[in-house]
Each structure stands twice: as C-alpha cells, then as structure tokens.
C-alpha cells in the first residue's frame, strides 16, 4: 500500500482531493483524521502542513506527496518529482512599495527583503550578484514594508490583489510554481507498481482536461476539407448517415482552439454540431 501526504487544508487540498476523486479513488472525508485509507485502491492519505510534506516523503514516512513546487524547492529535500499536475499555479515574485522607482534587480543591493522562502531568494540573488539582507518571517509577509520591517518582499503571488491592497508592486518573477507529485527514491518494486497504476489514472484525468468530444453532420463533398481543419488526436471517425450524401464526423478538440475551428467547420457546411465534455481519456 502507498501512503501519500497531502496538504490538510486550503486550495491545494481541494484540488488534490478533486483529482483523486476523478481518478476513481474513494476517500472518506466526513471525519477529518490524520490518516485515511482509500476504500477501493491500495492508497492511504496522510494530511499534513504543506511545508512538512517534502521532508516526510524524503524521509520515507510517506511514499508520495502532492505539494507546491515552491515548497519542494525551498525545502531542498532529496525526493523525486514524478509528475507536474498543472493546478494550484502561482509564482514567487519580488515586490516593492508602489511609489519606488525600479530599474532592475540591482535595486535590491543592500536592501532588506522579508520572505518565507529564504533559500530560493538567496540562490536567486547570488545568481544576479546582488547582496541583500534576507529577513525570514512567517505569516503576512506583505505587511513588512508598510510597518518598516523591510524594504521589499519575496512571496507567492496568484492574482496580485494582496500586493495591490498593501500598496506594493511586483517587479521580478523569480519562479513559476504548480502542484507536483513527489516520491521517495527508495520505493519497493511493489510500491512502484501501485504508483504506476496511480499515474495511469492521473494521466487519464489530466489528458481529458480542456478537451471536448465533437460530433457533426458533414456533406460528403466537403469531407476532405472538413477533416483537414480538425487537429484531433488521430484521424477522426467518419460514419455514413441514413441521408444520402452526408456523414457523421467525430473528433476531439482542444478548448483553446475550439471556437476558431467550429467557425471553419460551419463555413464548410458542417451541421448539427454537438459538443460533449470528456471525463477521462486513455491515450
């Protein structure tokens, strides 16, 4: 059985639980306990603080962990990144008071920077040849300049609204982050097999994201033109209709180019276009 450590609350917790549910793993969350076993898969979930997950996985207390990449890099623990998960995206950025004039990273020379991510910040400043006073704090980092504790901050940014409300502006993006699945490097062959099945399920869920199954009726004389504009996984499915001279065309479209392609299909004579969501996709 695999033990996976996940964040005990917050957005990352919600996104992780949704992923496991979509992967068909049934977990009881009616009573929050430290350890919960899945009902239909050899997996148990250990709920922890996000900053404890890298060490827990590297030390073998948990076999796997889902954690923000920012926390994993900051903790510098020896674990393996198995898969990037594409959710809980954010960035680690430097921000300064809005009224300050900023040219480049040399602005931070000799300045005091408040952060909860000193290791990442130290490496970045070192790579730029800048010497700054890194002041480590936890909690509300963004208030540090306003109370005179620091000249700038280095913190997580999602929408940027927190910076604006504290009269700060983002000036340097140091790192992009998202949720990652990490694993202990010493997994047994049996646990590797379970991990392989878990990854198969996750891949099926992630492959279906932002994809739509599209069915349409197409005049046979325009079939070649219609098929030419379809960027499906492989060749689309084409089946004759009862009405002579028409066929049914089935394909999968990426949502980001969906409306552009639909417009082209209509101009080529496609009719009765039906769009369906995809829950899982096995490639």
PDB file of C-alpha atoms in Angstrom:
ATOM      1  CA  UNK A   1       0.000   0.000   0.000  1.00  0.00           C
ATOM      2  CA  UNK A   2       1.164   3.504  -0.858  1.00  0.00           C
ATOM      3  CA  UNK A   3       0.980   6.371   1.606  1.00  0.00           C
ATOM      4  CA  UNK A   4       0.563   9.821   0.082  1.00  0.00           C
ATOM      5  CA  UNK A   5       0.967  13.065   2.047  1.00  0.00           C
ATOM      6  CA  UNK A   6      -1.244  15.973   1.032  1.00  0.00           C
ATOM      7  CA  UNK A   7      -1.954  19.405   2.418  1.00  0.00           C
ATOM      8  CA  UNK A   8      -4.546  19.353   5.178  1.00  0.00           C
ATOM      9  CA  UNK A   9      -6.482  22.429   4.051  1.00  0.00           C
ATOM     10  CA  UNK A  10      -6.621  25.227   1.515  1.00  0.00           C
ATOM     11  CA  UNK A  11      -6.811  25.355  -2.263  1.00  0.00           C
ATOM     12  CA  UNK A  12      -4.149  22.692  -2.775  1.00  0.00           C
ATOM     13  CA  UNK A  13      -6.113  20.311  -0.531  1.00  0.00           C
ATOM     14  CA  UNK A  14      -9.302  20.897  -2.531  1.00  0.00           C
ATOM     15  CA  UNK A  15      -7.582  20.473  -5.905  1.00  0.00           C
ATOM     16  CA  UNK A  16      -5.801  17.302  -4.762  1.00  0.00           C
ATOM     17  CA  UNK A  17      -8.944  15.694  -3.376  1.00  0.00           C
ATOM     18  CA  UNK A  18     -10.784  16.527  -6.604  1.00  0.00           C
ATOM     19  CA  UNK A  19      -8.014  14.852  -8.628  1.00  0.00           C
ATOM     20  CA  UNK A  20      -8.101  11.697  -6.516  1.00  0.00           C
ATOM     21  CA  UNK A  21     -11.892  11.564  -6.784  1.00  0.00           C
ATOM     22  CA  UNK A  22     -11.760  11.941 -10.576  1.00  0.00           C
ATOM     23  CA  UNK A  23      -9.167   9.147 -10.627  1.00  0.00           C
ATOM     24  CA  UNK A  24     -11.778   6.868  -9.031  1.00  0.00           C
ATOM     25  CA  UNK A  25     -10.164   6.742  -5.578  1.00  0.00           C
ATOM     26  CA  UNK A  26     -12.794   6.785  -2.839  1.00  0.00           C
ATOM     27  CA  UNK A  27     -11.799   8.517   0.388  1.00  0.00           C
ATOM     28  CA  UNK A  28     -13.953   9.269   3.390  1.00  0.00           C
ATOM     29  CA  UNK A  29     -13.622  12.901   4.431  1.00  0.00           C
ATOM     30  CA  UNK A  30     -16.646  13.064   6.711  1.00  0.00           C
ATOM     31  CA  UNK A  31     -14.374  12.811   9.739  1.00  0.00           C
ATOM     32  CA  UNK A  32     -11.030  14.553   9.344  1.00  0.00           C
ATOM     33  CA  UNK A  33      -8.304  12.346  10.774  1.00  0.00           C
ATOM     34  CA  UNK A  34      -4.555  12.349  10.255  1.00  0.00           C
ATOM     35  CA  UNK A  35      -4.626   9.175   8.147  1.00  0.00           C
ATOM     36  CA  UNK A  36      -7.419   7.983   5.832  1.00  0.00           C
ATOM     37  CA  UNK A  37      -7.406   4.771   3.793  1.00  0.00           C
ATOM     38  CA  UNK A  38      -9.000   4.539   0.354  1.00  0.00           C
ATOM     39  CA  UNK A  39     -11.899   2.100   0.047  1.00  0.00           C
ATOM     40  CA  UNK A  40     -11.080   0.819  -3.443  1.00  0.00           C
ATOM     41  CA  UNK A  41      -7.358   1.395  -4.066  1.00  0.00           C
ATOM     42  CA  UNK A  42      -4.156   0.472  -2.151  1.00  0.00           C
ATOM     43  CA  UNK A  43      -3.607   4.051  -1.002  1.00  0.00           C
ATOM     44  CA  UNK A  44      -3.776   5.867   2.321  1.00  0.00           C
ATOM     45  CA  UNK A  45      -3.712   9.641   2.677  1.00  0.00           C
ATOM     46  CA  UNK A  46      -1.708  11.450   5.337  1.00  0.00           C
ATOM     47  CA  UNK A  47      -2.860  15.032   5.970  1.00  0.00           C
ATOM     48  CA  UNK A  48      -0.031  17.453   6.822  1.00  0.00           C
ATOM     49  CA  UNK A  49       1.074  21.075   6.630  1.00  0.00           C
ATOM     50  CA  UNK A  50       2.425  21.804   3.168  1.00  0.00           C
ATOM     51  CA  UNK A  51       5.923  22.656   4.416  1.00  0.00           C
ATOM     52  CA  UNK A  52       6.187  19.268   6.176  1.00  0.00           C
ATOM     53  CA  UNK A  53       5.427  17.213   3.058  1.00  0.00           C
ATOM     54  CA  UNK A  54       8.855  17.262   1.323  1.00  0.00           C
ATOM     55  CA  UNK A  55      10.693  16.047   4.437  1.00  0.00           C
ATOM     56  CA  UNK A  56       8.020  13.434   5.157  1.00  0.00           C
ATOM     57  CA  UNK A  57       8.413  11.966   1.667  1.00  0.00           C
ATOM     58  CA  UNK A  58      12.212  12.198   1.550  1.00  0.00           C
ATOM     59  CA  UNK A  59      12.433  10.503   4.956  1.00  0.00           C
ATOM     60  CA  UNK A  60      10.133   7.640   3.952  1.00  0.00           C
ATOM     61  CA  UNK A  61       7.299   8.377   6.389  1.00  0.00           C
ATOM     62  CA  UNK A  62       5.164   8.815   3.260  1.00  0.00           C
ATOM     63  CA  UNK A  63       5.846   7.235  -0.122  1.00  0.00           C
ATOM     64  CA  UNK A  64       4.351  10.067  -2.159  1.00  0.00           C
ATOM     65  CA  UNK A  65       3.358  13.677  -1.663  1.00  0.00           C
ATOM     66  CA  UNK A  66       1.451  16.358  -3.530  1.00  0.00           C
ATOM     67  CA  UNK A  67       2.928  19.740  -2.716  1.00  0.00           C
ATOM     68  CA  UNK A  68       3.515  23.135  -4.242  1.00  0.00           C
ATOM     69  CA  UNK A  69       6.705  23.205  -6.277  1.00  0.00           C
ATOM     70  CA  UNK A  70       7.742  26.335  -4.375  1.00  0.00           C
ATOM     71  CA  UNK A  71       7.702  24.424  -1.065  1.00  0.00           C
ATOM     72  CA  UNK A  72       9.533  21.448  -2.560  1.00  0.00           C
ATOM     73  CA  UNK A  73      12.327  23.601  -3.980  1.00  0.00           C
ATOM     74  CA  UNK A  74      12.611  25.677  -0.800  1.00  0.00           C
ATOM     75  CA  UNK A  75      12.950  22.646   1.500  1.00  0.00           C
ATOM     76  CA  UNK A  76      15.719  21.139  -0.662  1.00  0.00           C
ATOM     77  CA  UNK A  77      14.790  17.576   0.307  1.00  0.00           C
ATOM     78  CA  UNK A  78      16.010  14.564  -1.661  1.00  0.00           C
ATOM     79  CA  UNK A  79      12.826  13.297  -3.305  1.00  0.00           C
ATOM     80  CA  UNK A  80      11.834  12.616  -6.902  1.00  0.00           C
ATOM     81  CA  UNK A  81       9.405  14.774  -8.883  1.00  0.00           C
ATOM     82  CA  UNK A  82       7.202  12.177 -10.590  1.00  0.00           C
ATOM     83  CA  UNK A  83       4.688  14.432 -12.346  1.00  0.00           C
ATOM     84  CA  UNK A  84       3.731  18.058 -12.634  1.00  0.00           C
ATOM     85  CA  UNK A  85      -0.012  18.339 -12.007  1.00  0.00           C
ATOM     86  CA  UNK A  86      -0.969  21.635 -13.600  1.00  0.00           C
ATOM     87  CA  UNK A  87      -3.119  23.034 -10.776  1.00  0.00           C
ATOM     88  CA  UNK A  88      -2.589  25.402  -7.817  1.00  0.00           C
ATOM     89  CA  UNK A  89      -0.439  27.580 -10.059  1.00  0.00           C
ATOM     90  CA  UNK A  90       1.278  30.645  -8.648  1.00  0.00           C
ATOM     91  CA  UNK A  91       4.609  32.436  -8.852  1.00  0.00           C
ATOM     92  CA  UNK A  92       7.284  33.604  -6.443  1.00  0.00           C
ATOM     93  CA  UNK A  93       7.988  37.267  -7.001  1.00  0.00           C
ATOM     94  CA  UNK A  94       9.833  40.253  -5.599  1.00  0.00           C
ATOM     95  CA  UNK A  95       7.662  43.252  -4.786  1.00  0.00           C
ATOM     96  CA  UNK A  96       8.445  46.751  -3.604  1.00  0.00           C
ATOM     97  CA  UNK A  97       6.409  49.791  -2.454  1.00  0.00           C
ATOM     98  CA  UNK A  98       4.406  51.236  -5.335  1.00  0.00           C
ATOM     99  CA  UNK A  99       5.950  54.700  -5.050  1.00  0.00           C
ATOM    100  CA  UNK A 100       9.508  53.407  -5.512  1.00  0.00           C
ATOM    101  CA  UNK A 101      11.181  53.753  -8.921  1.00  0.00           C
ATOM    102  CA  UNK A 102      12.543  50.441 -10.193  1.00  0.00           C
ATOM    103  CA  UNK A 103      15.034  49.788 -12.965  1.00  0.00           C
ATOM    104  CA  UNK A 104      16.471  46.294 -12.454  1.00  0.00           C
ATOM    105  CA  UNK A 105      17.408  43.758  -9.790  1.00  0.00           C
ATOM    106  CA  UNK A 106      20.358  45.905  -8.640  1.00  0.00           C
ATOM    107  CA  UNK A 107      17.723  47.993  -6.802  1.00  0.00           C
ATOM    108  CA  UNK A 108      17.818  45.327  -4.080  1.00  0.00           C
ATOM    109  CA  UNK A 109      21.540  45.819  -3.322  1.00  0.00           C
ATOM    110  CA  UNK A 110      21.828  46.402   0.429  1.00  0.00           C
ATOM    111  CA  UNK A 111      18.042  46.318   0.873  1.00  0.00           C
ATOM    112  CA  UNK A 112      16.182  44.255   3.453  1.00  0.00           C
ATOM    113  CA  UNK A 113      13.773  41.688   1.949  1.00  0.00           C
ATOM    114  CA  UNK A 114      11.128  39.883   4.006  1.00  0.00           C
ATOM    115  CA  UNK A 115      10.270  36.344   2.894  1.00  0.00           C
ATOM    116  CA  UNK A 116       9.211  32.843   3.893  1.00  0.00           C
ATOM    117  CA  UNK A 117      11.411  31.418   1.109  1.00  0.00           C
ATOM    118  CA  UNK A 118      14.987  32.355   2.041  1.00  0.00           C
ATOM    119  CA  UNK A 119      16.730  29.515   0.165  1.00  0.00           C
ATOM    120  CA  UNK A 120      15.127  30.286  -3.201  1.00  0.00           C
ATOM    121  CA  UNK A 121      15.700  34.009  -2.707  1.00  0.00           C
ATOM    122  CA  UNK A 122      19.329  33.542  -1.649  1.00  0.00           C
ATOM    123  CA  UNK A 123      20.064  31.436  -4.751  1.00  0.00           C
ATOM    124  CA  UNK A 124      18.393  33.998  -7.000  1.00  0.00           C
ATOM    125  CA  UNK A 125      20.221  36.966  -5.524  1.00  0.00           C
ATOM    126  CA  UNK A 126      23.512  35.087  -5.710  1.00  0.00           C
ATOM    127  CA  UNK A 127      22.923  34.340  -9.405  1.00  0.00           C
ATOM    128  CA  UNK A 128      22.384  38.077 -10.007  1.00  0.00           C
ATOM    129  CA  UNK A 129      25.399  39.150  -7.956  1.00  0.00           C
ATOM    130  CA  UNK A 130      23.203  41.159  -5.571  1.00  0.00           C
ATOM    131  CA  UNK A 131      23.838  41.320  -1.821  1.00  0.00           C
ATOM    132  CA  UNK A 132      20.647  41.817   0.157  1.00  0.00           C
ATOM    133  CA  UNK A 133      19.633  41.337   3.795  1.00  0.00           C
ATOM    134  CA  UNK A 134      17.158  38.455   3.788  1.00  0.00           C
ATOM    135  CA  UNK A 135      14.786  38.650   6.748  1.00  0.00           C
ATOM    136  CA  UNK A 136      12.848  35.427   7.359  1.00  0.00           C
ATOM    137  CA  UNK A 137       9.303  35.772   8.630  1.00  0.00           C
ATOM    138  CA  UNK A 138       6.186  33.613   8.511  1.00  0.00           C
ATOM    139  CA  UNK A 139       2.618  34.716   8.101  1.00  0.00           C
ATOM    140  CA  UNK A 140       1.697  38.003   6.454  1.00  0.00           C
ATOM    141  CA  UNK A 141       4.891  38.838   4.589  1.00  0.00           C
ATOM    142  CA  UNK A 142       3.188  41.536   2.533  1.00  0.00           C
ATOM    143  CA  UNK A 143       2.763  43.884   5.517  1.00  0.00           C
ATOM    144  CA  UNK A 144       6.525  44.063   6.213  1.00  0.00           C
ATOM    145  CA  UNK A 145       7.291  47.185   4.104  1.00  0.00           C
ATOM    146  CA  UNK A 146       4.282  49.040   5.469  1.00  0.00           C
ATOM    147  CA  UNK A 147       5.403  48.645   9.103  1.00  0.00           C
ATOM    148  CA  UNK A 148       9.049  49.389   8.358  1.00  0.00           C
ATOM    149  CA  UNK A 149      10.266  45.818   8.811  1.00  0.00           C
ATOM    150  CA  UNK A 150      11.663  45.525   5.273  1.00  0.00           C
ATOM    151  CA  UNK A 151      12.227  47.459   2.053  1.00  0.00           C
ATOM    152  CA  UNK A 152      10.702  44.731  -0.111  1.00  0.00           C
ATOM    153  CA  UNK A 153       9.143  41.281  -0.004  1.00  0.00           C
ATOM    154  CA  UNK A 154       9.600  37.965  -1.787  1.00  0.00           C
ATOM    155  CA  UNK A 155       6.410  35.924  -1.667  1.00  0.00           C
ATOM    156  CA  UNK A 156       3.785  33.891  -3.506  1.00  0.00           C
ATOM    157  CA  UNK A 157       1.667  35.833  -5.987  1.00  0.00           C
ATOM    158  CA  UNK A 158      -1.510  34.490  -7.588  1.00  0.00           C
ATOM    159  CA  UNK A 159      -3.814  37.282  -8.711  1.00  0.00           C
ATOM    160  CA  UNK A 160      -1.738  40.136  -7.293  1.00  0.00           C
ATOM    161  CA  UNK A 161      -4.663  41.587  -5.330  1.00  0.00           C
ATOM    162  CA  UNK A 162      -2.862  41.179  -1.990  1.00  0.00           C
ATOM    163  CA  UNK A 163       0.061  43.234  -3.271  1.00  0.00           C
ATOM    164  CA  UNK A 164      -2.249  45.986  -4.505  1.00  0.00           C
ATOM    165  CA  UNK A 165      -4.095  46.144  -1.176  1.00  0.00           C
ATOM    166  CA  UNK A 166      -0.748  46.618   0.588  1.00  0.00           C
ATOM    167  CA  UNK A 167       0.451  49.329  -1.819  1.00  0.00           C
ATOM    168  CA  UNK A 168       3.077  47.059  -3.398  1.00  0.00           C
ATOM    169  CA  UNK A 169       4.038  46.321  -6.992  1.00  0.00           C
ATOM    170  CA  UNK A 170       5.508  43.155  -8.474  1.00  0.00           C
ATOM    171  CA  UNK A 171       8.870  43.836 -10.122  1.00  0.00           C
ATOM    172  CA  UNK A 172      10.608  40.473 -10.639  1.00  0.00           C
ATOM    173  CA  UNK A 173       9.161  36.990 -11.175  1.00  0.00           C
ATOM    174  CA  UNK A 174      11.710  34.550  -9.787  1.00  0.00           C
ATOM    175  CA  UNK A 175       9.903  31.232 -10.145  1.00  0.00           C
ATOM    176  CA  UNK A 176       6.712  29.763 -11.582  1.00  0.00           C
ATOM    177  CA  UNK A 177       5.124  27.110  -9.379  1.00  0.00           C
ATOM    178  CA  UNK A 178       2.395  24.483  -9.531  1.00  0.00           C
ATOM    179  CA  UNK A 179       1.446  21.332  -7.655  1.00  0.00           C
ATOM    180  CA  UNK A 180       3.837  18.429  -8.167  1.00  0.00           C
ATOM    181  CA  UNK A 181       3.662  14.746  -7.271  1.00  0.00           C
ATOM    182  CA  UNK A 182       6.852  13.733  -5.488  1.00  0.00           C
ATOM    183  CA  UNK A 183       8.039  10.262  -4.468  1.00  0.00           C
ATOM    184  CA  UNK A 184      10.536   8.706  -2.105  1.00  0.00           C
ATOM    185  CA  UNK A 185      13.563   7.493  -4.058  1.00  0.00           C
ATOM    186  CA  UNK A 186      13.637   4.114  -2.289  1.00  0.00           C
ATOM    187  CA  UNK A 187      10.198   2.757  -3.228  1.00  0.00           C
ATOM    188  CA  UNK A 188       9.993  -1.030  -3.383  1.00  0.00           C
ATOM    189  CA  UNK A 189       9.107  -2.691  -6.711  1.00  0.00           C
ATOM    190  CA  UNK A 190       5.643  -3.462  -5.327  1.00  0.00           C
ATOM    191  CA  UNK A 191       5.045   0.185  -4.461  1.00  0.00           C
ATOM    192  CA  UNK A 192       6.388   1.248  -7.856  1.00  0.00           C
ATOM    193  CA  UNK A 193       3.717  -0.938  -9.447  1.00  0.00           C
ATOM    194  CA  UNK A 194       0.975   0.775  -7.428  1.00  0.00           C
ATOM    195  CA  UNK A 195       2.459   4.173  -8.328  1.00  0.00           C
ATOM    196  CA  UNK A 196       2.387   3.184 -11.997  1.00  0.00           C
ATOM    197  CA  UNK A 197      -1.352   2.436 -11.757  1.00  0.00           C
ATOM    198  CA  UNK A 198      -1.973   5.713  -9.921  1.00  0.00           C
ATOM    199  CA  UNK A 199      -0.084   7.638 -12.620  1.00  0.00           C
ATOM    200  CA  UNK A 200      -2.108   5.855 -15.305  1.00  0.00           C
ATOM    201  CA  UNK A 201      -5.325   7.098 -13.696  1.00  0.00           C
ATOM    202  CA  UNK A 202      -3.995  10.626 -13.193  1.00  0.00           C
ATOM    203  CA  UNK A 203      -2.861  10.743 -16.815  1.00  0.00           C
ATOM    204  CA  UNK A 204      -6.332   9.719 -17.982  1.00  0.00           C
ATOM    205  CA  UNK A 205      -7.878  12.549 -15.951  1.00  0.00           C
ATOM    206  CA  UNK A 206      -5.326  15.193 -16.965  1.00  0.00           C
ATOM    207  CA  UNK A 207      -5.446  14.231 -20.661  1.00  0.00           C
ATOM    208  CA  UNK A 208      -9.179  14.945 -20.711  1.00  0.00           C
ATOM    209  CA  UNK A 209      -8.816  18.444 -19.291  1.00  0.00           C
ATOM    210  CA  UNK A 210      -9.764  21.234 -21.696  1.00  0.00           C
ATOM    211  CA  UNK A 211     -10.811  18.680 -24.314  1.00  0.00           C
ATOM    212  CA  UNK A 212     -14.221  18.349 -25.964  1.00  0.00           C
ATOM    213  CA  UNK A 213     -15.741  15.496 -27.939  1.00  0.00           C
ATOM    214  CA  UNK A 214     -17.346  16.936 -31.081  1.00  0.00           C
ATOM    215  CA  UNK A 215     -19.875  15.261 -33.393  1.00  0.00           C
ATOM    216  CA  UNK A 216     -21.175  16.845 -36.573  1.00  0.00           C
ATOM    217  CA  UNK A 217     -23.025  16.070 -39.784  1.00  0.00           C
ATOM    218  CA  UNK A 218     -20.944  16.838 -42.862  1.00  0.00           C
ATOM    219  CA  UNK A 219     -21.710  16.840 -46.606  1.00  0.00           C
ATOM    220  CA  UNK A 220     -19.617  14.179 -48.306  1.00  0.00           C
ATOM    221  CA  UNK A 221     -18.368  16.554 -51.000  1.00  0.00           C
ATOM    222  CA  UNK A 222     -16.694  18.680 -48.280  1.00  0.00           C
ATOM    223  CA  UNK A 223     -15.361  15.821 -46.119  1.00  0.00           C
ATOM    224  CA  UNK A 224     -11.715  16.206 -47.128  1.00  0.00           C
ATOM    225  CA  UNK A 225     -11.794  19.940 -46.391  1.00  0.00           C
ATOM    226  CA  UNK A 226     -13.531  19.407 -43.046  1.00  0.00           C
ATOM    227  CA  UNK A 227     -11.085  16.682 -41.965  1.00  0.00           C
ATOM    228  CA  UNK A 228      -8.167  18.917 -42.974  1.00  0.00           C
ATOM    229  CA  UNK A 229      -9.070  21.547 -40.332  1.00  0.00           C
ATOM    230  CA  UNK A 230      -9.542  19.043 -37.493  1.00  0.00           C
ATOM    231  CA  UNK A 231      -6.465  18.841 -35.219  1.00  0.00           C
ATOM    232  CA  UNK A 232      -7.705  15.699 -33.474  1.00  0.00           C
ATOM    233  CA  UNK A 233      -5.531  13.122 -31.676  1.00  0.00           C
ATOM    234  CA  UNK A 234      -5.511  10.948 -34.783  1.00  0.00           C
ATOM    235  CA  UNK A 235      -7.765  10.574 -37.782  1.00  0.00           C
ATOM    236  CA  UNK A 236     -11.397  11.494 -36.957  1.00  0.00           C
ATOM    237  CA  UNK A 237     -14.134   8.862 -37.065  1.00  0.00           C
ATOM    238  CA  UNK A 238     -16.344   9.126 -40.161  1.00  0.00           C
ATOM    239  CA  UNK A 239     -19.606   7.162 -40.458  1.00  0.00           C
ATOM    240  CA  UNK A 240     -22.248   7.330 -43.233  1.00  0.00           C
ATOM    241  CA  UNK A 241     -25.657   8.713 -42.310  1.00  0.00           C
ATOM    242  CA  UNK A 242     -29.028   7.367 -43.443  1.00  0.00           C
ATOM    243  CA  UNK A 243     -29.425  10.521 -45.522  1.00  0.00           C
ATOM    244  CA  UNK A 244     -27.540  10.025 -48.759  1.00  0.00           C
ATOM    245  CA  UNK A 245     -24.573  12.326 -49.320  1.00  0.00           C
ATOM    246  CA  UNK A 246     -23.954  13.001 -45.631  1.00  0.00           C
ATOM    247  CA  UNK A 247     -21.623  11.546 -42.979  1.00  0.00           C
ATOM    248  CA  UNK A 248     -21.224  11.846 -39.233  1.00  0.00           C
ATOM    249  CA  UNK A 249     -17.764  13.048 -38.158  1.00  0.00           C
ATOM    250  CA  UNK A 250     -16.485  12.502 -34.581  1.00  0.00           C
ATOM    251  CA  UNK A 251     -13.317  14.064 -33.164  1.00  0.00           C
ATOM    252  CA  UNK A 252     -11.680  15.575 -30.061  1.00  0.00           C
ATOM    253  CA  UNK A 253     -10.853  19.287 -29.933  1.00  0.00           C
ATOM    254  CA  UNK A 254      -8.752  21.332 -27.552  1.00  0.00           C
ATOM    255  CA  UNK A 255     -10.858  24.046 -25.944  1.00  0.00           C
ATOM    256  CA  UNK A 256      -8.275  26.786 -26.585  1.00  0.00           C
ATOM    257  CA  UNK A 257      -8.787  26.495 -30.366  1.00  0.00           C
ATOM    258  CA  UNK A 258     -12.379  25.279 -30.194  1.00  0.00           C
ATOM    259  CA  UNK A 259     -14.314  28.347 -31.378  1.00  0.00           C
ATOM    260  CA  UNK A 260     -11.937  29.117 -34.229  1.00  0.00           C
ATOM    261  CA  UNK A 261     -12.275  25.574 -35.587  1.00  0.00           C
ATOM    262  CA  UNK A 262     -16.050  25.459 -35.089  1.00  0.00           C
ATOM    263  CA  UNK A 263     -16.335  28.605 -37.199  1.00  0.00           C
ATOM    264  CA  UNK A 264     -14.345  26.993 -40.014  1.00  0.00           C
ATOM    265  CA  UNK A 265     -16.458  23.818 -39.828  1.00  0.00           C
ATOM    266  CA  UNK A 266     -19.691  25.791 -40.165  1.00  0.00           C
ATOM    267  CA  UNK A 267     -18.313  27.683 -43.168  1.00  0.00           C
ATOM    268  CA  UNK A 268     -17.502  24.330 -44.809  1.00  0.00           C
ATOM    269  CA  UNK A 269     -21.091  23.139 -44.423  1.00  0.00           C
ATOM    270  CA  UNK A 270     -20.970  21.130 -41.177  1.00  0.00           C
ATOM    271  CA  UNK A 271     -24.342  20.999 -39.412  1.00  0.00           C
ATOM    272  CA  UNK A 272     -25.834  19.672 -36.196  1.00  0.00           C
ATOM    273  CA  UNK A 273     -22.577  20.179 -34.292  1.00  0.00           C
ATOM    274  CA  UNK A 274     -22.782  18.540 -30.862  1.00  0.00           C
ATOM    275  CA  UNK A 275     -20.161  19.232 -28.179  1.00  0.00           C
ATOM    276  CA  UNK A 276     -19.699  16.910 -25.172  1.00  0.00           C
ATOM    277  CA  UNK A 277     -17.350  17.094 -22.154  1.00  0.00           C
ATOM    278  CA  UNK A 278     -14.762  14.325 -21.698  1.00  0.00           C
ATOM    279  CA  UNK A 279     -14.360  12.813 -18.245  1.00  0.00           C
ATOM    280  CA  UNK A 280     -11.379  10.507 -18.904  1.00  0.00           C
ATOM    281  CA  UNK A 281      -9.156   9.922 -21.907  1.00  0.00           C
ATOM    282  CA  UNK A 282      -6.901   6.873 -22.276  1.00  0.00           C
ATOM    283  CA  UNK A 283      -4.135   7.525 -24.782  1.00  0.00           C
TER     284      UNK A 283
END
